[in-house]
Short mmCIF file of C-alpha atoms and ligand atoms in Angstrom, two decimals:
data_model
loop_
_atom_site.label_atom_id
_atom_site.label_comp_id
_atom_site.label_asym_id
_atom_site.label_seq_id
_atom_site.Cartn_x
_atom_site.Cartn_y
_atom_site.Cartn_z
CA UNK B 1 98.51 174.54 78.09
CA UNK B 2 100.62 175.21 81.19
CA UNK B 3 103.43 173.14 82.98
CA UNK B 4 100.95 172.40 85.38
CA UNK B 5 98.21 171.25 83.08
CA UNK B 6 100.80 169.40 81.12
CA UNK B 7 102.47 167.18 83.92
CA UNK B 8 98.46 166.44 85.24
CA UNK B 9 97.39 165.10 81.85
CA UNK B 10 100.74 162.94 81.83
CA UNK B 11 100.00 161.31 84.80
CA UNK B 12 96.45 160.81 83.91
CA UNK B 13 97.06 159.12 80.44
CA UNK B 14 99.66 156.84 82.62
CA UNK B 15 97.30 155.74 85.61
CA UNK B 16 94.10 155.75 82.32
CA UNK B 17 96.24 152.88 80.72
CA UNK B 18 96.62 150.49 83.38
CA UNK B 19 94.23 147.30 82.05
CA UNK B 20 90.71 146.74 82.51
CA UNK B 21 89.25 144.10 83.65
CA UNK B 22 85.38 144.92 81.98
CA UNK B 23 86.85 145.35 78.40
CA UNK B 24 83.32 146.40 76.85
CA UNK B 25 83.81 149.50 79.13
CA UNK B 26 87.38 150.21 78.18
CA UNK B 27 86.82 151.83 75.37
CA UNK B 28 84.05 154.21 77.84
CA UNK B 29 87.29 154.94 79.93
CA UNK B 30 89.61 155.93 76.85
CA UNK B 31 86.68 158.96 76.48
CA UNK B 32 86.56 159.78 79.91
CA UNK B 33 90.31 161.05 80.56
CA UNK B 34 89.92 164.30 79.55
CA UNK B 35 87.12 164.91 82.12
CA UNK B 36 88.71 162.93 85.06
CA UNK B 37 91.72 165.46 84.10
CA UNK B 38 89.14 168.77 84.53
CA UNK B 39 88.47 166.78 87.61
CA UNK B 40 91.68 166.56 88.94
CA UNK B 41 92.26 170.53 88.43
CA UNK B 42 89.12 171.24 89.83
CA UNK B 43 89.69 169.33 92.82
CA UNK B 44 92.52 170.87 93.25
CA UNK B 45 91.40 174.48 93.44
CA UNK B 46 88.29 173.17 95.88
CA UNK B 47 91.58 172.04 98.48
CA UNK B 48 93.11 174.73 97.98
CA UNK B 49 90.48 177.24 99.01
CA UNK B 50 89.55 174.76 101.73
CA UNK B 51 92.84 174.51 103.48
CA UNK B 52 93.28 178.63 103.41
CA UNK B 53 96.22 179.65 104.93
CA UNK B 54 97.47 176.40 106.60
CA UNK B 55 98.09 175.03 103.30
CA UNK B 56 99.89 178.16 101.52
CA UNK B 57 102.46 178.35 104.80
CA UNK B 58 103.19 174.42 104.72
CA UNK B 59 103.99 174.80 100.50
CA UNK B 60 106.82 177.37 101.68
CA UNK B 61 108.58 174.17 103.44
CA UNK B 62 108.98 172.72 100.32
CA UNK B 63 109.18 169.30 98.97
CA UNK B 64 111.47 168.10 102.11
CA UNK B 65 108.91 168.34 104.52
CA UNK B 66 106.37 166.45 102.69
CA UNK B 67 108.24 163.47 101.90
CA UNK B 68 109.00 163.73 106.00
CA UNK B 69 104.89 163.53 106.19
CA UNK B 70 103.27 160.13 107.40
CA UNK B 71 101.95 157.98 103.89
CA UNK B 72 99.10 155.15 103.78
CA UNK B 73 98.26 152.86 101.72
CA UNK B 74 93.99 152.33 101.36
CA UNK B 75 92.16 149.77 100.24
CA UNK B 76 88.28 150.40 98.46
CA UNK B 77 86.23 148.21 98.17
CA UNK B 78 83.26 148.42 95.75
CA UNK B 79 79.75 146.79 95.18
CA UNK B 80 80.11 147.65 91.24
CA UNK B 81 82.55 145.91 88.79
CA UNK B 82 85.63 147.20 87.69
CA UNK B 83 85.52 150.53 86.13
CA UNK B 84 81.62 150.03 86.07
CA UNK B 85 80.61 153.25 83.66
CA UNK B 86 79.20 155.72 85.90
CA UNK B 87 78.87 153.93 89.23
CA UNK B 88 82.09 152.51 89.18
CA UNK B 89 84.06 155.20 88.18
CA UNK B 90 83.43 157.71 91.16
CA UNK B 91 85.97 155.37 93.08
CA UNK B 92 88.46 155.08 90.73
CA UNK B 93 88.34 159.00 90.10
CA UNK B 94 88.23 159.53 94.07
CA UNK B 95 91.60 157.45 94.23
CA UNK B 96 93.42 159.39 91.05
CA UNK B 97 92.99 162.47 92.59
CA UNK B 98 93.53 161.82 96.80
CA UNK B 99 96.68 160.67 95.25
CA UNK B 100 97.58 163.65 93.16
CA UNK B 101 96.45 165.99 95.86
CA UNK B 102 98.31 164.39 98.45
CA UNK B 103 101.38 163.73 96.24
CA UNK B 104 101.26 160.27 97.24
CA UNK B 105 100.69 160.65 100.94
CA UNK B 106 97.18 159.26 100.56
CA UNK B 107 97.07 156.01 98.17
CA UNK B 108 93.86 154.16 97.47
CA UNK B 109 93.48 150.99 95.30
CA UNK B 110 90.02 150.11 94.00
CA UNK B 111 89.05 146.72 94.26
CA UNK B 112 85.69 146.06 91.83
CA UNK B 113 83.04 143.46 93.34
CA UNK B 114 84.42 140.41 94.19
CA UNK B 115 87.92 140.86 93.79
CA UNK B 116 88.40 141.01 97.51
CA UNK B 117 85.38 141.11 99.18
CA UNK B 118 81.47 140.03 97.33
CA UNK B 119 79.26 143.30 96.62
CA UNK B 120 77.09 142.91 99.47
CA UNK B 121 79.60 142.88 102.09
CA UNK B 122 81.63 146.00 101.43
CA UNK B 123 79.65 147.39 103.84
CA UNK B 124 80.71 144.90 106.57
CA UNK B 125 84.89 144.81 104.88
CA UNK B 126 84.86 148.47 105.64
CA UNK B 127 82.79 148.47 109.42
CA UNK B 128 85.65 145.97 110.35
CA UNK B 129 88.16 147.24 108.96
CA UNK B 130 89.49 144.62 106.19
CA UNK B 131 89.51 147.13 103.89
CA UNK B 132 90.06 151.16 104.93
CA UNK B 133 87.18 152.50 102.75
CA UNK B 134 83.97 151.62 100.65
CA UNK B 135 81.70 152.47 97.42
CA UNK B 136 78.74 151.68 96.90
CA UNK B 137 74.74 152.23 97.94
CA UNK B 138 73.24 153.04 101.42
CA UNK B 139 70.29 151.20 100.61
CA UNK B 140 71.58 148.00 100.53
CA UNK B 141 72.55 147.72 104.30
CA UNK B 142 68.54 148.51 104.89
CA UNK B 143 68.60 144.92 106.71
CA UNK B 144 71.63 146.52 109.36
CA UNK B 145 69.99 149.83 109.97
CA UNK B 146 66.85 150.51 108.18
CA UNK B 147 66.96 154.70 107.83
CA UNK B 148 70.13 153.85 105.69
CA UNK B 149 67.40 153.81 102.93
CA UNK B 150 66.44 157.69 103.13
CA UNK B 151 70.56 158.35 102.18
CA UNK B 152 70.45 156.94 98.49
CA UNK B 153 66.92 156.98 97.52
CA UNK B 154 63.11 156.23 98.80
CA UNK B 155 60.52 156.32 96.11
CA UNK B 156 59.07 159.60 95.21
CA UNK B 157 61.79 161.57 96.92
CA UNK B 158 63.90 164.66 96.85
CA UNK B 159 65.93 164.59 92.84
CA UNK B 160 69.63 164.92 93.01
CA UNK B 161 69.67 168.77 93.43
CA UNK B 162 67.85 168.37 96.52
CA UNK B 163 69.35 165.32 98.04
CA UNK B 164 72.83 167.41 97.86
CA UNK B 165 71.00 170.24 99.09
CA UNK B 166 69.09 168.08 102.18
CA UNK B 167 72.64 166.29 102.70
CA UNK B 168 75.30 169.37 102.75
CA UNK B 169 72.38 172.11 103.92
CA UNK B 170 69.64 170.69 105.39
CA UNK B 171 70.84 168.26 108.15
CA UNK B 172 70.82 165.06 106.09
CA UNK B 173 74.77 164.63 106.47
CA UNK B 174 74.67 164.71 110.53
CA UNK B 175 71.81 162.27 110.21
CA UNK B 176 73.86 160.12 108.29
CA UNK B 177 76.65 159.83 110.27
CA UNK B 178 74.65 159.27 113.43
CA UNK B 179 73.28 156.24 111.59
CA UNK B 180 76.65 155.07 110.44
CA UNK B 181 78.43 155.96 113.41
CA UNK B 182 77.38 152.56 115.61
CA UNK B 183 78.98 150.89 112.66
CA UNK B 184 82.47 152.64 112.90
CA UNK B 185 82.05 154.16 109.70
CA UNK B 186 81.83 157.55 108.60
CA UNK B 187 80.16 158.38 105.56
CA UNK B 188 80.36 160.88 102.27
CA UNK B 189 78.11 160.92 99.46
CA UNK B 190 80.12 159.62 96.40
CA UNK B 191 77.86 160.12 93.37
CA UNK B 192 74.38 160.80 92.17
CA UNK B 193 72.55 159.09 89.32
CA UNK B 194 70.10 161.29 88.83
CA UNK B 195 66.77 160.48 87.94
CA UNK B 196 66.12 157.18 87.15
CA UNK B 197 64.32 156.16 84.57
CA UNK B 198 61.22 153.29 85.49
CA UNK B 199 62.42 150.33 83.44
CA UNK B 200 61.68 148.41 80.47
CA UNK B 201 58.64 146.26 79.78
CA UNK B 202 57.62 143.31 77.63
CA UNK B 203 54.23 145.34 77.60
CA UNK B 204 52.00 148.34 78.09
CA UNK B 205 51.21 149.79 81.64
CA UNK B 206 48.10 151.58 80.72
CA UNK B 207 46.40 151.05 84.17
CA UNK B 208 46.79 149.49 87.60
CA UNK B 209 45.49 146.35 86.23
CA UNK B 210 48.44 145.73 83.71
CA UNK B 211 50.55 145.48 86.85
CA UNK B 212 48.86 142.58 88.11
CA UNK B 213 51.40 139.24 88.07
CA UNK B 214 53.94 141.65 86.55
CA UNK B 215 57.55 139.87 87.68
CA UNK B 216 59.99 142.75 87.59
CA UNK B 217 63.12 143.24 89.08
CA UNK B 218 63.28 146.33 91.20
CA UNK B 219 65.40 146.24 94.16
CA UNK B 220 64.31 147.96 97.77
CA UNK B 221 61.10 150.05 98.95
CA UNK B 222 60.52 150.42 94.99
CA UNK B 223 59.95 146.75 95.12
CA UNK B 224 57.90 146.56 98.06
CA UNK B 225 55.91 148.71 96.43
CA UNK B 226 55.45 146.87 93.19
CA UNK B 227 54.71 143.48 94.78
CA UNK B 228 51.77 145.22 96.96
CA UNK B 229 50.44 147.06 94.11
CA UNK B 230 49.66 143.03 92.72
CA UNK B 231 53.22 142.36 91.11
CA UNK B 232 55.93 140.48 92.05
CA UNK B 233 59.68 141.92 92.32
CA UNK B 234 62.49 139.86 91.95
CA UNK B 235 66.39 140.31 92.75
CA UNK B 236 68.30 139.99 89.97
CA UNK B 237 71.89 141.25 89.71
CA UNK B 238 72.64 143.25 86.77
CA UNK B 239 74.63 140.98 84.39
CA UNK B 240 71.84 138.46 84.47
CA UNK B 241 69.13 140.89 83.73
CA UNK B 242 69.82 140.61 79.80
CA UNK B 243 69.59 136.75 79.94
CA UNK B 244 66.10 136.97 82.08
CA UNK B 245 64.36 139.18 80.60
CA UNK B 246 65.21 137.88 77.21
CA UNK B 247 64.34 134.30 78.21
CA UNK B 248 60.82 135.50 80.04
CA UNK B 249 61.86 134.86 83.56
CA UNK B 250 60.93 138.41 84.30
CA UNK B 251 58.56 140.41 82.51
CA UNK B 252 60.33 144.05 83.29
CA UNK B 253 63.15 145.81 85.10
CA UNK B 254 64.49 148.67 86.06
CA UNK B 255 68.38 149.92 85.93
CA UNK B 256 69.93 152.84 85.77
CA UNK B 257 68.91 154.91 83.13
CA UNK B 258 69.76 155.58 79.39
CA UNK B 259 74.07 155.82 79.64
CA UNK B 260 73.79 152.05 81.29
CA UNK B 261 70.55 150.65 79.88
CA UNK B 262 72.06 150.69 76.73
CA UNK B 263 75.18 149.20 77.38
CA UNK B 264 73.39 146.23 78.75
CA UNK B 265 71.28 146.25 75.70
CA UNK B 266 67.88 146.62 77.11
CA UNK B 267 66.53 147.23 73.75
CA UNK B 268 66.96 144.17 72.29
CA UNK B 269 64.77 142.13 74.56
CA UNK B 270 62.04 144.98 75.89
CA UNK B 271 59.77 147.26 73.60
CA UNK B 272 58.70 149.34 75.78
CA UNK B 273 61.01 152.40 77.69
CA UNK B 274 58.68 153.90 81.04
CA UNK B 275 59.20 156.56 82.94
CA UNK B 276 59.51 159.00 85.01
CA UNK B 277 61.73 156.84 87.42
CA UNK B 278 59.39 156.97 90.44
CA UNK B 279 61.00 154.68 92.61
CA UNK B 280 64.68 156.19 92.12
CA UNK B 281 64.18 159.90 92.03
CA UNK B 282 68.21 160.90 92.64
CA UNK B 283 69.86 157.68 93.54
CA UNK B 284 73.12 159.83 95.97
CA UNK B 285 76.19 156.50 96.02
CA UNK B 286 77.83 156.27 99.51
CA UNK B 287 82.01 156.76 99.90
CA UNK B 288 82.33 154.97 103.63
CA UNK B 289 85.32 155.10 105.61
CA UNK B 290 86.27 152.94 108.60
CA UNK B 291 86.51 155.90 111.61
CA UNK B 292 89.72 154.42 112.68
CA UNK B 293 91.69 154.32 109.27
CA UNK B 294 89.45 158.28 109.15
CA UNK B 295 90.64 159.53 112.62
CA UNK B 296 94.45 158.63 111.88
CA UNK B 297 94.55 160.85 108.67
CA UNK B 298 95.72 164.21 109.66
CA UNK B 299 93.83 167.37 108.40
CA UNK B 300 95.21 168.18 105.89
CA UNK B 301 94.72 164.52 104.34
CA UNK B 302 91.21 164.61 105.95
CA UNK B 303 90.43 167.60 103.91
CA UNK B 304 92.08 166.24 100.13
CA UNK B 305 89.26 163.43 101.11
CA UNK B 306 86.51 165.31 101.73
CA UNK B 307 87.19 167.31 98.55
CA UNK B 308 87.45 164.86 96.33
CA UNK B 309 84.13 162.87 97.70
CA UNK B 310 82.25 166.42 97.07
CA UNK B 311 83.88 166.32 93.65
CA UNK B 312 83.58 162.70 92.40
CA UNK B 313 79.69 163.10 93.95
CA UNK B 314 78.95 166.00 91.55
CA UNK B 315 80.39 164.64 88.99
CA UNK B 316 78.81 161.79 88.40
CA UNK B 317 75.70 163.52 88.07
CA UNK B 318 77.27 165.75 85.35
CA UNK B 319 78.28 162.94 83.25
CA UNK B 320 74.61 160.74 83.82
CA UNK B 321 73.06 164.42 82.49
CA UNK B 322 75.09 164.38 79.68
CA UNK B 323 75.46 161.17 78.69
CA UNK B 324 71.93 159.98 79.26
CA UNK B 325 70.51 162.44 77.26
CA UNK B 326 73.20 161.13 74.07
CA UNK B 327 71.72 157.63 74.94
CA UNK B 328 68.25 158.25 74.86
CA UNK B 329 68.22 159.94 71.47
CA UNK B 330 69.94 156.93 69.89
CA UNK B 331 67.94 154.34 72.01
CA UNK B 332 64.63 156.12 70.16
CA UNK B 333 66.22 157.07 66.81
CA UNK B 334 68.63 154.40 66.16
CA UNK B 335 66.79 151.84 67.83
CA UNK B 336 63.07 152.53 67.72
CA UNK B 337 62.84 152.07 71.42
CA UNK B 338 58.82 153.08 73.00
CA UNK B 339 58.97 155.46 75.16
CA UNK B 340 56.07 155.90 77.55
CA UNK B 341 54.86 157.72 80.58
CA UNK B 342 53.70 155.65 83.57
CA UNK B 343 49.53 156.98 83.87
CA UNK B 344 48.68 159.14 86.46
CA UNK B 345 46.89 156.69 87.97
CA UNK B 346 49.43 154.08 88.53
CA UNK B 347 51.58 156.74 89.78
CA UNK B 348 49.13 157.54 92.54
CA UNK B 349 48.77 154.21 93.64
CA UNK B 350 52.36 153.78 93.60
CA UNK B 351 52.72 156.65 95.75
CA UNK B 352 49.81 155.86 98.37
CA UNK B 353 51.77 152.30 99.10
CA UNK B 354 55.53 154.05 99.44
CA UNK B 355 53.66 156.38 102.22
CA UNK B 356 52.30 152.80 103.48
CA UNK B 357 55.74 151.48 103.45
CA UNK B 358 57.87 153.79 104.94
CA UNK B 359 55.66 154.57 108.00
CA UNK B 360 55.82 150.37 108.57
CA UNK B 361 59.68 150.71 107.88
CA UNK B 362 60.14 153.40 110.44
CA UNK B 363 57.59 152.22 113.24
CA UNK B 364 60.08 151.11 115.66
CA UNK B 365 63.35 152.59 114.95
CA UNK B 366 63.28 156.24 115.98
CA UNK B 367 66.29 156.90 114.25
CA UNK B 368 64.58 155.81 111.23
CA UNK B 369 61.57 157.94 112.16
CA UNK B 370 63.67 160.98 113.14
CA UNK B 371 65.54 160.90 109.39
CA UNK B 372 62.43 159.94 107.29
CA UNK B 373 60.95 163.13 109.21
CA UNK B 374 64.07 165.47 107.98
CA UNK B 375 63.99 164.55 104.72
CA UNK B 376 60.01 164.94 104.32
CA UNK B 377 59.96 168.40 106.31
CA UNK B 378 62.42 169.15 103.52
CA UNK B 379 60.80 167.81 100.55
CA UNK B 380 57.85 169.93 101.63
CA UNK B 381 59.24 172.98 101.59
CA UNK B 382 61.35 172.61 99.00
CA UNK B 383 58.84 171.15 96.34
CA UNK B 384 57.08 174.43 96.94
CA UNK B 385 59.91 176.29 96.44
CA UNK B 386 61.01 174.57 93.07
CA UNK B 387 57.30 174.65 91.69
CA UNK B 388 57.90 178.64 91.64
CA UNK B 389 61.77 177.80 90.56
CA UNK B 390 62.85 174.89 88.81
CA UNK B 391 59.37 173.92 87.84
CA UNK B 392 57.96 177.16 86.44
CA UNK B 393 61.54 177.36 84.47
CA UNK B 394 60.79 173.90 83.01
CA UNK B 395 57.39 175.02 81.67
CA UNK B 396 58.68 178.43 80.18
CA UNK B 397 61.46 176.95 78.37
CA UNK B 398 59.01 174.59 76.69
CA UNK B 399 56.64 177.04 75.84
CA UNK B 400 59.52 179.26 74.47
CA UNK B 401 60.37 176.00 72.18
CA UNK B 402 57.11 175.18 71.09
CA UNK B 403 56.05 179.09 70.14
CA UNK B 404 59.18 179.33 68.06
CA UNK B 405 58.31 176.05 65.86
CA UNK B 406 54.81 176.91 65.63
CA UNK B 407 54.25 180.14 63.24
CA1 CA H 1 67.96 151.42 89.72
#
C-alpha cells in the first residue's frame, strides 16, 4: 500500500467512526469503508484528468497557495434518513470526498430527513437557499414542475444504463436543468437504484382481476397507474410500511429492491416477492445545488463537484447490483420468500394506462411535453439497439448455462 493509499484510508476510518444516528445500519457502514475508500481514489483520478493542465501548474504552487484559496462551508439536505443504506449514502460519500479533493476548501455536512428541514421540502431548503445543496428524488417535486418525473423514473422507462446514457449523451441533462433552472437550482444525478423490483403481496397476481381493490403503496405515475387499473395506492412512508402491511392496512407495496427490502423485513409479513419492477425501471437520485451557492464556487471547486456527483451516481448502482443479488439469494434460500413474475397480461395493461397517464401529465406543460418526447425518441432507438446488444447477450449467456447443466 502506498503513502498515498495509506493517509486516504486513515482519514476514512476517522470520518467512518463518527456516530450514527440509524444504528441497525451501522453495522452496513462498518462494511462499506473499504469501497467509499476505492471511491475516494477513483474520484480522484476522474479530477485529475478533468482539470488537465490547470490543475498540474496550480500543484507546483504548493500548499501556500491553497490555504490562500477561498473555503465554504455547505449544508445537504436529504429526503432519506441518516446514512440510509444505499440512498442515503451517495450524500455522505459525495461530502467525504469534495472534502478530500478540495483539501478542505469545499466542506459539506449531511443533514438526514428531518434534522433540519422534513423530506419533502429539501427541494424548497435548497431553491431558497437555507441550505446550499440537496439529495434526494426528482419525482417528488412532480406537484412544482411536472416533467421533473421523466429525471428519476416513469414506468416502463429507460434502465439505469440508459438513463445515464439519455442524461450525460442524449440531451436529458440540458433538459434537466432547463426545468430546474426557474427554481434556482442546478441539478446532477446522484445515484441510480437500478431496477426495481414490483413489491410484495399478501397474494397472487395471476390476472388483471386479482388487482381489483388491491391497496398498495406505490408512490407517483406507478400509482396512478395501479389505482386506474381497479386498485387503490396509498402513501405510506417507509418506516411505517412494516407495521401496515403486517397489520392489513395495505395489502402490498413496493420499495426498493432486495439490499433494502430485507432490511425492512418484508418477508416476514408478505409471501409473495413480484417482479420485474415495472413502475421503477432505473430509479437516477437527484444532487441539487442552489445556483447562487453553485456560481460562487470557482472552477476548480466546480469541477471536484461535478466529479464526485458522476462518481457517487455510478456507484450506487454498483453496490444495488451487488448487493441485491446477495439479498435475493438469502431472501429465497434462507427465507423461503415466493418469487413471481407479474403475467404478461397485467403488464400490458399496466403499460397501456402509463401511456394514458403521461400524455394527461404532459398536456399543458410543453416543457413537460418537450422532455417526455426526448426521453421516448431515445428509448426507441435505444431498445432496438439493446435487443441486438444487451438483450441478445442476456439470452446467450443463459443458453450457455443451461447447455452446460444439461448433458
Ligand atoms: Ca420504489
Amino acid at each position: 500500500m502506498d503513502a498515498d493509499t495509506e493517509r486516504t484510508g486513515t482519514y476514512l476510518q476517522r470520518v467512518m467512526s463518527e456516530g450514527c444516528s440509524f444504528p441497525r445500519f451501522c453495522q452496513q457502514n462498518k462494511v462499506n469503508k473499504k469501497m467509499i475508500k476505492k471511491l475516494a481514489i477513483s474520484a480522484l483520478v476522474l479530477l485529475l484528468a478533468a482539470c488537465g493542465e490547470q490543475q498540474a501548474a496550480s500543484s507546483f504552487e504548493g500548499g501556500a497557495a491553497v490555504a490562500e484559496q477561498k473555503s465554504f462551508e455547505w449544508k445537504l439536505v436529504t429526503t432519506w434518513p441518516k446514512n440510509y443504506p444505499g440512498l442515503g449514502m451517495a450524500p455522505e460519500n459525495f461530502a467525504r470526498l469534495v472534502d478530500r479533493m478540495s483539501q478542505g476548501r469545499l466542506k459539506v455536512k449531511v443533514y438526514g430527513a428531518g434534522q433540519m428541514v422534513p423530506a419533502l421540502e429539501v427541494f424548497d431548503a435548497v431553491s431558497q437557499g437555507t441550505a446550499e445543496m440537496g439529495h434526494g428524488a426528482a419525482y417528488y417535486w412532480k406537484g412544482k414542475t411536472p416533467a421533473s418525473v421523466f429525471f428519476t423514473s416513469v414506468p416502463f422507462g429507460l434502465n439505469a444504463q440508459e438513463m445515464n446514457s439519455w442524461l450525460y449523451h442524449g440531451g436529458g441533462m440540458e433538459l434537466w436543468r432547463e426545468t430546474y433552472e426557474p427554481f434556482n437550482l442546478v441539478p446532477f444525478a446522484g445515484g441510480n437504484s437500478g431496477v426495481q423490483m414490483a413489491g410484495w403481496f399478501n397474494r397472487e397476481i395471476n390476472s388483471l382481476e386479482d388487482l381489483q381493490g388491491l391497496k398498495m403503496r406505490i408512490p407517483g405515475i406507478g400509482g396512478e397507474v395501479i389505482t386506474r387499473a381497479g386498485g387503490e395506492a396509498v402513501t405510506i412512508p417507509g418506516g411505517e410500511l412494516y407495521t401496515a402491511m403486517q397489520t392489513g392496512v395495505i395489502d402490498a407495496t413496493e420499495w426498493v429492491g432486495p439490499y433494502n427490502d430485507l432490511a425492512f423485513g418484508f418477508h416476514q409479513v408478505a409471501k409473495y416477492y413480484y417482479y420485474p419492477g415495472w413502475h421503477e425501471t432505473g430509479s437516477t437520485l437527484e444532487l441539487i445545488i442552489n445556483k447562487d451557492a453553485w456560481e460562487s464556487l470557482p472552477d476548480d471547486l466546480q469541477a471536484m463537484v461535478e466529479a464526485a456527483a458522476r462518481t457517487v451516481n455510478q456507484d450506487m448502482l454498483d453496490e444495488y447490483t451487488a448487493r441485491n443479488n446477495a439479498a435475493l439469494v438469502q431472501l429465497v434460500d434462507e427465507h423461503g420468500v415466493q418469487l413471481r413474475r407479474l403475467p404478461d397480461d397485467v403488464l400490458v395493461k399496466l403499460k397501456t394506462i402509463t401511456a394514458e397517464v403521461l400524455d394527461e401529465l404532459v398536456a399543458n406543460n410543453p416543457l413537460a411535453l418537450k422532455t417526455r418526447d426526448s426521453l421516448q425518441a431515445f428509448q426507441a432507438q435505444v431498445t432496438d439497439y439493446h435487443e441486438i446488444s444487451e438483450e441478445a447477450y442476456y439470452r446467450a449467456r443463459r443458453l450457455e448455462t443451461e447447455s452446460t447443466v444439461q448433458p
